CSV table of C-alpha atoms and ligand atoms in Angstrom, one decimal:
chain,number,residue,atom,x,y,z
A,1,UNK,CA,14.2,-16.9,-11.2
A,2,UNK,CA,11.2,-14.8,-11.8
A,3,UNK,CA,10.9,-10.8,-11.8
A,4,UNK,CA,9.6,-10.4,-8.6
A,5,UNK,CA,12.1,-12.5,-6.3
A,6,UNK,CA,14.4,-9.9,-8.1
A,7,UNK,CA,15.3,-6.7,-5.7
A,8,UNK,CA,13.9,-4.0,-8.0
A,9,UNK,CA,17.0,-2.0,-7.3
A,10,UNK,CA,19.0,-4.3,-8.8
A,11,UNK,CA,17.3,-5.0,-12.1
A,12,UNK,CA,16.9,-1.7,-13.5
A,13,UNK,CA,20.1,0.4,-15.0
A,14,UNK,CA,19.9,3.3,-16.9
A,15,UNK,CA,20.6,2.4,-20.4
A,16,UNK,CA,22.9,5.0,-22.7
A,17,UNK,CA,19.5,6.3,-24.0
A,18,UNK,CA,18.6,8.0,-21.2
A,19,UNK,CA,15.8,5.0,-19.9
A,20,UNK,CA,15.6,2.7,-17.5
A,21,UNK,CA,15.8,-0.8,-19.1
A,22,UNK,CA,13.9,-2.8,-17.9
A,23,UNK,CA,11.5,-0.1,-16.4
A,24,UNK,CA,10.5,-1.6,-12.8
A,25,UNK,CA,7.9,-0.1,-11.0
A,26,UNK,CA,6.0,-1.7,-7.6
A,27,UNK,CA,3.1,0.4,-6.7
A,28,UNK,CA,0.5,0.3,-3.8
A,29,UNK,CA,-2.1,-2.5,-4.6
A,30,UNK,CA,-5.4,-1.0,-2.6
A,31,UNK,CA,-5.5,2.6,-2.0
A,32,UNK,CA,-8.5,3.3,0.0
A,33,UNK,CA,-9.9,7.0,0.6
A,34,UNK,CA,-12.5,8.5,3.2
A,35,UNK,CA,-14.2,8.8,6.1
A,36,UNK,CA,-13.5,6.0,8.3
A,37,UNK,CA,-12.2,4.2,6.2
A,38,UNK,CA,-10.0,2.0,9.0
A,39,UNK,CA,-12.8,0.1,10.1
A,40,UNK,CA,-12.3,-1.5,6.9
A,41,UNK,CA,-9.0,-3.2,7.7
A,42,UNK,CA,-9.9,-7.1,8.0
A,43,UNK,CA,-11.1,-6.6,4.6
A,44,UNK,CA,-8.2,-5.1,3.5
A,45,UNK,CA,-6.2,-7.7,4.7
A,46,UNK,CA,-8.1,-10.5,3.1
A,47,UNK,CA,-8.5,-8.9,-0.4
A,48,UNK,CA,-4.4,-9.1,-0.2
A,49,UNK,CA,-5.2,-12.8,1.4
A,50,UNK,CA,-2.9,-12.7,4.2
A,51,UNK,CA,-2.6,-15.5,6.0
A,52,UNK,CA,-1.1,-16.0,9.4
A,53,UNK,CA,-0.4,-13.7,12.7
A,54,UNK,CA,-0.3,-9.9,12.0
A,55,UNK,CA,1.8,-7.0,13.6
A,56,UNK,CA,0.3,-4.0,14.1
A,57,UNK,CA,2.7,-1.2,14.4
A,58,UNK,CA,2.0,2.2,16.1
A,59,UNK,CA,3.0,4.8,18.2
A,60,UNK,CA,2.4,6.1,22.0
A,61,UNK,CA,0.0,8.7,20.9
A,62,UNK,CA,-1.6,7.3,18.1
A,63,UNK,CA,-2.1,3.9,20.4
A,64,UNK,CA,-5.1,5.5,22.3
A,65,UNK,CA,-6.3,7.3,18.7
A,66,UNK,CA,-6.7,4.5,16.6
A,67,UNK,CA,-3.9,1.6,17.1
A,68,UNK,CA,-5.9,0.2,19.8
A,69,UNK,CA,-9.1,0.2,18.0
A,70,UNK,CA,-7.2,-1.2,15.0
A,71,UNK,CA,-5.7,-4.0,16.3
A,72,UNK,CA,-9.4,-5.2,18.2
A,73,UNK,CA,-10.4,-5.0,14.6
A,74,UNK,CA,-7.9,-7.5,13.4
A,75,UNK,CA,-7.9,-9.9,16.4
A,76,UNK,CA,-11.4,-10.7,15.3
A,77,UNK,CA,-9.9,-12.4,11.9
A,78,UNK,CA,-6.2,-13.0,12.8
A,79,UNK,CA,-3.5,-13.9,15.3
A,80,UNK,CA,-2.1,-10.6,15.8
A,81,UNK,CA,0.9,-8.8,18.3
A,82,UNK,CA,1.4,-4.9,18.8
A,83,UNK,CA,4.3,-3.2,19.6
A,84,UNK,CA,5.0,0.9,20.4
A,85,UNK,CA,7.4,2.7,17.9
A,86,UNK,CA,9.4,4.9,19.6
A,87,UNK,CA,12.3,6.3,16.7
A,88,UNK,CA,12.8,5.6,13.4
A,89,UNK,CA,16.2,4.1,13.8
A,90,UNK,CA,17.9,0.8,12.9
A,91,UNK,CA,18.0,-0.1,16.2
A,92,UNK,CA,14.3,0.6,16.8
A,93,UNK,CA,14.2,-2.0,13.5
A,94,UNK,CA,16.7,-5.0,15.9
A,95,UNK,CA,14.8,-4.7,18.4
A,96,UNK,CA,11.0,-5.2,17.0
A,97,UNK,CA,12.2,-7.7,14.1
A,98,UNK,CA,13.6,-9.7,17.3
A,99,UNK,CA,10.8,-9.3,19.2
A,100,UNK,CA,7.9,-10.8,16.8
A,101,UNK,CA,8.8,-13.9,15.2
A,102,UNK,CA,6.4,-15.8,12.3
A,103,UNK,CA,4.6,-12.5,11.6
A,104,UNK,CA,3.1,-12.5,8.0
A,105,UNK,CA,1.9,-8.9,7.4
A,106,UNK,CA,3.1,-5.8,9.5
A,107,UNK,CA,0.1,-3.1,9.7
A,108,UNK,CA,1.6,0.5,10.5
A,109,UNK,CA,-1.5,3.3,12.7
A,110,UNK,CA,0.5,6.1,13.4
A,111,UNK,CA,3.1,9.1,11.1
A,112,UNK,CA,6.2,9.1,10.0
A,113,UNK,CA,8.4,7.1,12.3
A,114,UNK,CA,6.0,4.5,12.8
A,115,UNK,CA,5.7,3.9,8.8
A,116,UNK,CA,9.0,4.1,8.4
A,117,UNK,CA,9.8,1.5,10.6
A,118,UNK,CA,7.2,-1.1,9.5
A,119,UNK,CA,8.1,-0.4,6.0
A,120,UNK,CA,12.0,-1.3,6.4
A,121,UNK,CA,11.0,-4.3,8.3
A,122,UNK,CA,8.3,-5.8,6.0
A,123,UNK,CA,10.9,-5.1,3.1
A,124,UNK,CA,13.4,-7.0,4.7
A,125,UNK,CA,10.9,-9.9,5.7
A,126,UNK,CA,9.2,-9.9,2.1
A,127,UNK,CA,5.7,-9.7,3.7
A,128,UNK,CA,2.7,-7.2,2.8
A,129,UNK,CA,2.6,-3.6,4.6
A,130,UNK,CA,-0.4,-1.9,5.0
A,131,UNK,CA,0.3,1.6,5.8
A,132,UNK,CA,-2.3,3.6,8.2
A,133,UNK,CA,-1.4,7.5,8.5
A,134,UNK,CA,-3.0,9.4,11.1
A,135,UNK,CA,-1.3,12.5,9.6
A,136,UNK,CA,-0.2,13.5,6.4
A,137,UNK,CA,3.3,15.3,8.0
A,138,UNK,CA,5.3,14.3,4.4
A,139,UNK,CA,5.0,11.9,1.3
A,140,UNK,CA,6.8,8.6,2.5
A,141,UNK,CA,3.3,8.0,3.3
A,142,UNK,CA,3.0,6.2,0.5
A,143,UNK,CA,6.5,6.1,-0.9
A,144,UNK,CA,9.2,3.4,-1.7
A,145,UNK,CA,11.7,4.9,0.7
A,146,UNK,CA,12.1,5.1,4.4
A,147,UNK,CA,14.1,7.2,6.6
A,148,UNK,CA,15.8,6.3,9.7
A,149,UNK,CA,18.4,8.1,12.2
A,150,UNK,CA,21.3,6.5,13.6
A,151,UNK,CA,22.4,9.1,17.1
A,152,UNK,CA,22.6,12.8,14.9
A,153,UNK,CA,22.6,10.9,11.1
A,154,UNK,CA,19.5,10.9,8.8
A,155,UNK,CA,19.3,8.6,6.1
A,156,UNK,CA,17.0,7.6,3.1
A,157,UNK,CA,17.3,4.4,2.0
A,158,UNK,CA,14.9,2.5,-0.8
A,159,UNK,CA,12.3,-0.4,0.6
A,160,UNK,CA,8.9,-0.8,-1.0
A,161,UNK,CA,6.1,1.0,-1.5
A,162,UNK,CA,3.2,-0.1,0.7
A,163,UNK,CA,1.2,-3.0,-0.3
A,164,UNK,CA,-1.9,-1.1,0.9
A,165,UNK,CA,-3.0,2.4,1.6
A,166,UNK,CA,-5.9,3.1,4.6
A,167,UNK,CA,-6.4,6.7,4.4
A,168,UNK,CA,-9.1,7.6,7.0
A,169,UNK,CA,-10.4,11.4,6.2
A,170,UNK,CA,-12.0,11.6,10.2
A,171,UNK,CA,-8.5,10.5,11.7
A,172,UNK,CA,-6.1,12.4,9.8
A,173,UNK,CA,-8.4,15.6,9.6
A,174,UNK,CA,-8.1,15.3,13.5
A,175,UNK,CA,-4.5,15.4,13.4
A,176,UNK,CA,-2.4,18.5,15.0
A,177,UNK,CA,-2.3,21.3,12.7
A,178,UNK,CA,1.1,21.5,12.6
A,179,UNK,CA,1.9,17.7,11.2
A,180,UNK,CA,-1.0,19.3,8.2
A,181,UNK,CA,0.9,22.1,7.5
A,182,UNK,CA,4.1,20.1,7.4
A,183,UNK,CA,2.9,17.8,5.0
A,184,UNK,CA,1.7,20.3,2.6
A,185,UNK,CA,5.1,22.1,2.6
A,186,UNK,CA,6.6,18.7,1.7
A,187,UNK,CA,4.5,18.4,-1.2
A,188,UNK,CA,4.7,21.8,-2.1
A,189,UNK,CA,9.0,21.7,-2.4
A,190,UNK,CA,8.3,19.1,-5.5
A,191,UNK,CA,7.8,22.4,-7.1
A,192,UNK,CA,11.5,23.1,-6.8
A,193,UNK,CA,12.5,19.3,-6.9
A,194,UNK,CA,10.8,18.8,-10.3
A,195,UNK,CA,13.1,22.3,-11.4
A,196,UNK,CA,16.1,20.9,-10.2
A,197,UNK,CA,15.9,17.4,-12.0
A,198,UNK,CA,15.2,19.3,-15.4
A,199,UNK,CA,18.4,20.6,-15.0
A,200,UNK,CA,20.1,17.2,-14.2
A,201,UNK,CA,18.0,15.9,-17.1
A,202,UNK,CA,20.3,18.4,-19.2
A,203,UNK,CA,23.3,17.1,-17.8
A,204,UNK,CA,21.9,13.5,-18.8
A,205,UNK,CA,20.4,12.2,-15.4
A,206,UNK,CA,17.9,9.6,-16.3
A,207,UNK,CA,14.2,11.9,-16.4
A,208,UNK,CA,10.9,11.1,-16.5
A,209,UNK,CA,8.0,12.9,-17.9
A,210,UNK,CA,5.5,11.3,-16.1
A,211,UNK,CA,6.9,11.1,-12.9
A,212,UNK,CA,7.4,14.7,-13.2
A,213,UNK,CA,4.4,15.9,-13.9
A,214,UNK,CA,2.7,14.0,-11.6
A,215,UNK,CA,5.3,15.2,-8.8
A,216,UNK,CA,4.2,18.5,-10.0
A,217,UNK,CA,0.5,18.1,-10.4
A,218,UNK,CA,0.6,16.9,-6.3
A,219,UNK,CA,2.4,20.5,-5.3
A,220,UNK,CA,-0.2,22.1,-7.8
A,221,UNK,CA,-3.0,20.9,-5.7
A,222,UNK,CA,-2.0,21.5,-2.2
A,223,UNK,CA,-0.9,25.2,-3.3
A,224,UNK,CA,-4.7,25.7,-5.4
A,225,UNK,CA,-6.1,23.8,-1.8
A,226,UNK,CA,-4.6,26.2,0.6
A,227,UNK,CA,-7.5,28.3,2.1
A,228,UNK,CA,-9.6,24.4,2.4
A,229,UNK,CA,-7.0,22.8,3.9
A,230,UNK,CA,-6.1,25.7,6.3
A,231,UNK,CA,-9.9,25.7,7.3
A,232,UNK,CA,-9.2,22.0,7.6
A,233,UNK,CA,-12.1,21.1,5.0
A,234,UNK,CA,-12.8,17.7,4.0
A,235,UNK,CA,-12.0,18.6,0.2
A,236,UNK,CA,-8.4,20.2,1.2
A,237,UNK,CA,-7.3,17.1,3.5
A,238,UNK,CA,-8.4,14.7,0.9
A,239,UNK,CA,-6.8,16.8,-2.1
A,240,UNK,CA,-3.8,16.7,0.6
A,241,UNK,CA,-4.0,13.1,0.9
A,242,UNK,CA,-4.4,12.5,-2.7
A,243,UNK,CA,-1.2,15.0,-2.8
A,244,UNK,CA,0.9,13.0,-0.5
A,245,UNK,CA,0.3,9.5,-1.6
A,246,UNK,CA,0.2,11.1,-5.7
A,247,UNK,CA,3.8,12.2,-4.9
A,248,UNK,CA,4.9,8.7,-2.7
A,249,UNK,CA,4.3,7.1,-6.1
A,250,UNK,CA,6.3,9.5,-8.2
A,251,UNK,CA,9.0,8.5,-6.8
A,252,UNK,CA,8.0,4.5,-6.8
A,253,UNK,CA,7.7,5.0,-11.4
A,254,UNK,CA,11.0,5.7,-11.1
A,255,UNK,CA,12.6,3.9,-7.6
A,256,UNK,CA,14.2,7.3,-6.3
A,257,UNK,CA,13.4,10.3,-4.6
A,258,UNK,CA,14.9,12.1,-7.6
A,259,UNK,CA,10.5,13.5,-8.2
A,260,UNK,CA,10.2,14.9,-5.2
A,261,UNK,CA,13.6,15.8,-3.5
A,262,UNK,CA,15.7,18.5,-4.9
A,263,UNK,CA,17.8,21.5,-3.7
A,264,UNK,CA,15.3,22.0,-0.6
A,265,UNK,CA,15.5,18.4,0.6
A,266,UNK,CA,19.2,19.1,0.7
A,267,UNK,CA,19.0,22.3,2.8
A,268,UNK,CA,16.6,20.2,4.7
A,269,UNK,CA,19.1,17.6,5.4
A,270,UNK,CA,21.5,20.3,6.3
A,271,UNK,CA,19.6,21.5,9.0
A,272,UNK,CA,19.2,18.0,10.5
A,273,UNK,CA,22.9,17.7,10.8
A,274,UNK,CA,23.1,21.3,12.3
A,275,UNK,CA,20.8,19.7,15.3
A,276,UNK,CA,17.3,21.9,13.9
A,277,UNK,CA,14.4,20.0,15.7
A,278,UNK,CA,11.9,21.1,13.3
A,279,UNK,CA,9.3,18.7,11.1
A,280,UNK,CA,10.9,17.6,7.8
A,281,UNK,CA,8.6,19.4,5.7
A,282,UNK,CA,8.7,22.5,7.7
A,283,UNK,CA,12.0,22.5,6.7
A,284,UNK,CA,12.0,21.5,2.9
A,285,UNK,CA,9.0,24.8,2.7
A,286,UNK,CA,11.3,27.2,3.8
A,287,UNK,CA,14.1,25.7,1.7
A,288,UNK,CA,11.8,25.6,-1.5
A,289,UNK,CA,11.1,29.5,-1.2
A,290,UNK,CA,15.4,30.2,-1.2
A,291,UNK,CA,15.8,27.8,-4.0
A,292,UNK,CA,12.6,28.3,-5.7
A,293,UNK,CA,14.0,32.0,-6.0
A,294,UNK,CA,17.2,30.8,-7.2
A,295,UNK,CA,15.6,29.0,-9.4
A,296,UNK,CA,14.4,31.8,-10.9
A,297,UNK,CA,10.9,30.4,-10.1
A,298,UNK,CA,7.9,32.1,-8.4
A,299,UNK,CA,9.3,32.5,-4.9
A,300,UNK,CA,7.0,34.6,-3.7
A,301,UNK,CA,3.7,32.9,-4.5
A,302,UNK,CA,5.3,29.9,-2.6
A,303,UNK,CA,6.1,32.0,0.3
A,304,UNK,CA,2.7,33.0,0.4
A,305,UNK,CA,1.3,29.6,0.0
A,306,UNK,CA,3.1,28.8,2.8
A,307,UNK,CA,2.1,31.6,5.0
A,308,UNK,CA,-1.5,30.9,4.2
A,309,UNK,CA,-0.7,27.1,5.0
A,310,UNK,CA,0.1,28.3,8.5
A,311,UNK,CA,3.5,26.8,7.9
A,312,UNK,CA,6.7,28.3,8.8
A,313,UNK,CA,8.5,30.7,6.4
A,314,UNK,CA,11.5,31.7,8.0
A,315,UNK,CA,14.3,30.7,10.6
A,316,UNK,CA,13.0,32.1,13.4
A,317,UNK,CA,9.5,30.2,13.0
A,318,UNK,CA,11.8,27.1,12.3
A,319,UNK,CA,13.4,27.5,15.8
A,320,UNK,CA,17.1,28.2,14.3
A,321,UNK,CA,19.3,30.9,14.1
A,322,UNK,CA,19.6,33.1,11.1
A,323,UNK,CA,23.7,31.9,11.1
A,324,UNK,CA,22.6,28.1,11.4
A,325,UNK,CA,20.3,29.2,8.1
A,326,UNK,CA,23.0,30.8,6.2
A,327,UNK,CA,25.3,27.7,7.1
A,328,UNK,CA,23.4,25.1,5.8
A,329,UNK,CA,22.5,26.7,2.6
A,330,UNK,CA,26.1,27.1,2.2
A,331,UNK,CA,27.0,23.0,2.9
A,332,UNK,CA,23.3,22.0,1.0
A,333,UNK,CA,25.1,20.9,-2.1
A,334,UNK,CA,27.9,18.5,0.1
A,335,UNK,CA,24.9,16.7,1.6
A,336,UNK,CA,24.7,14.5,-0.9
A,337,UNK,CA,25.9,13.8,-4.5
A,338,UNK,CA,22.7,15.1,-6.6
A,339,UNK,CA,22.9,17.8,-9.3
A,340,UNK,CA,20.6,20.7,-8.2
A,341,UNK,CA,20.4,24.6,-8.7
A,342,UNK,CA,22.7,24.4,-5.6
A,343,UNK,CA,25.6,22.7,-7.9
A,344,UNK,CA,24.4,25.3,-11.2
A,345,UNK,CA,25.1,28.4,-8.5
A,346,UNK,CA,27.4,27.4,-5.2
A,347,UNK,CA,26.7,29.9,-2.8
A,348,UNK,CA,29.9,30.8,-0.3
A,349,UNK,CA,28.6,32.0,2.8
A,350,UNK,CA,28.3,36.0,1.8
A,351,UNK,CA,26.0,34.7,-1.1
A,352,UNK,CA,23.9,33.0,1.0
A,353,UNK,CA,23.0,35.4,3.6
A,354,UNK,CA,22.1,37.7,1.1
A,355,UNK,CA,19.9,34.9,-0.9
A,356,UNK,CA,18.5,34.2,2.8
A,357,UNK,CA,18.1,38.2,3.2
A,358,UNK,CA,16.7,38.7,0.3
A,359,UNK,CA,13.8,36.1,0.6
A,360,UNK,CA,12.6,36.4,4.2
A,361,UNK,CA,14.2,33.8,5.4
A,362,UNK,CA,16.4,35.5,8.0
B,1,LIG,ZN1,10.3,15.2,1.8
């Protein structure tokens, strides 16, 4: 059997030294940058020879913005079917791995949900995925992992990383303004993430310097990018861009979100099972400045990052109420079994409110 018919997850263990042995890492083949870049897809597609009928993946919205186009593209090289995403749930999954049979590359136009679901399903067919953002709204733009929700659930689970990366500059700078400032809030909570798996690192959770810094290096950028991406400049979308995917492939070195998902993530997740309908990275900023602040980090600077980002900085501009705040700072560290500040200094619900006081946050 050879390396690569071996699921990566099951081939690497953490040896007693503290390493992963043997080290597996699957990165993005093609990573392509710019201006209308999409146009280029047929190419794309033949420099990673595919061969066969292609299904192009997108959503209602992003359809008429560039899925349509993107498929006519593709049609003039290979067989090729479309179908609409609608959620990023298994079922979603059934339904369009049922619906397109003999398919031997699945290219994703569209955010989160729509990458998401192309990625699970290429991973479970062993075929190429291209992925096409038309925002940057968080990192699994590029990433190994994909989320899906099942009725109130969320859950991350490990795929591959795309096979391909299209980033057009003239699509996603067009996106809405809130999907940008999303995205930059989701790279900017590495800054806590990268804190938080120092401190499991002392506890002897498998760390690596590399994936670290370059975790960090991405939130460095978007925070030093702020006032360009804000004006929505071509230099602060593509240092977002470079941002997003830079922190995608973190977590691929090291096949785990460990790089870019700390403390905040969990508060995050909290929120989603308290029903907040906010964007994921809206969600992991605000929970970055409470647990940068625990932390003992510079909470303020990324409060005002934040606030220059345009991106929400409290419970109120999440859409939740200060008590569904406190609550799910106080269950954060139940979410899920991963040593953070949140397990170093378990808040009851007194403690919270006054950390959520204290910071702004309600
Ligand atoms: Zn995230």
């Amino acid at each position: 059997m050879k390396l690569q018919d071996i699921a990566p997850h099951r081939i690497s263990r953490m040896s007693e030294k503290g390493y992963m042995d043997p080290h597996y890492i699957e990165l993005p083949r093609i990573i392509l940058v710019g201006n209308r870049v999409a146009k280029r897809i047929v190419k794309v597609c033949e420099d990673l020879n595919i061969q066969g009928k292609v299904l192009v993946l997108t959503g209602p919205t992003t359809h008429k913005i560039a899925g349509r186009r993107i498929r006519e593209r593709l049609e003039s090289r290979f067989e090729t079917s479309l179908d609409i995403v609608n959620l990023a749930s298994r079922a979603e999954v059934e339904r369009i791995s049922r619906a397109h049979g003999g398919i031997s590359a699945i290219v994703s136009v569209g955010g989160g949900k729509v990458i998401d679901v192309g990625k699970c399903i290429a991973f479970t067919r062993n075929i190429p995925f291209i992925s096409i953002p038309t925002a940057p709204s968080h990192d699994g733009v590029a990433s190994e992992r994909v989320s899906l929700t099942d009725g109130s659930a969320k859950y991350s689970e490990r795929a591959r990383p795309p096979m391909a990366i299209i980033a057009d500059l003239k699509l996603i700078r067009n996106a809405p303004y809130r999907l940008i400032a999303s995205g930059c809030a989701d790279v900017i909570s590495n800054y806590s993430s990268v804190y938080d798996w120092k401190l499991a690192r002392e506890r002897g959770e498998y760390y690596s310097k590399y994936a670290a810094h370059l975790s960090k290096l991405a939130a460095d950028i978007v925070i030093k990018s702020a006032e360009l991406i804000r004006k929505r400049k071509e230099r602060g979308i593509r240092n977002l861009i470079d941002a997003v995917i830079s922190s995608g492939i973190s977590m691929s070195m090291v096949q785990s979100s460990r790089p870019a998902s700390g403390s905040e993530h969990l508060f995050s997740h909290a929120l989603d099972v308290l029903g907040s309908r906010a964007l994921h990275g809206e969600q992991c900023g605000v929970g970055t400045i409470i647990t940068s602040y625990l932390q003992g980090q510079d909470w303020i600077m990324v409060r005002n990052t934040l606030k220059s980002i345009g991106a929400p900085t409290g419970a109120s501009e999440l859409g939740i109420s200060k008590e569904t705040a406190v609550k799910a700072l106080v269950n954060a560290r139940k979410v899920k079994d991963r040593y953070t500040i949140l397990s170093e200094k378990p808040l009851d619900w007194k403690a919270a409110q006054d950390v959520c006081r204290r910071v702004g946050v309600v």
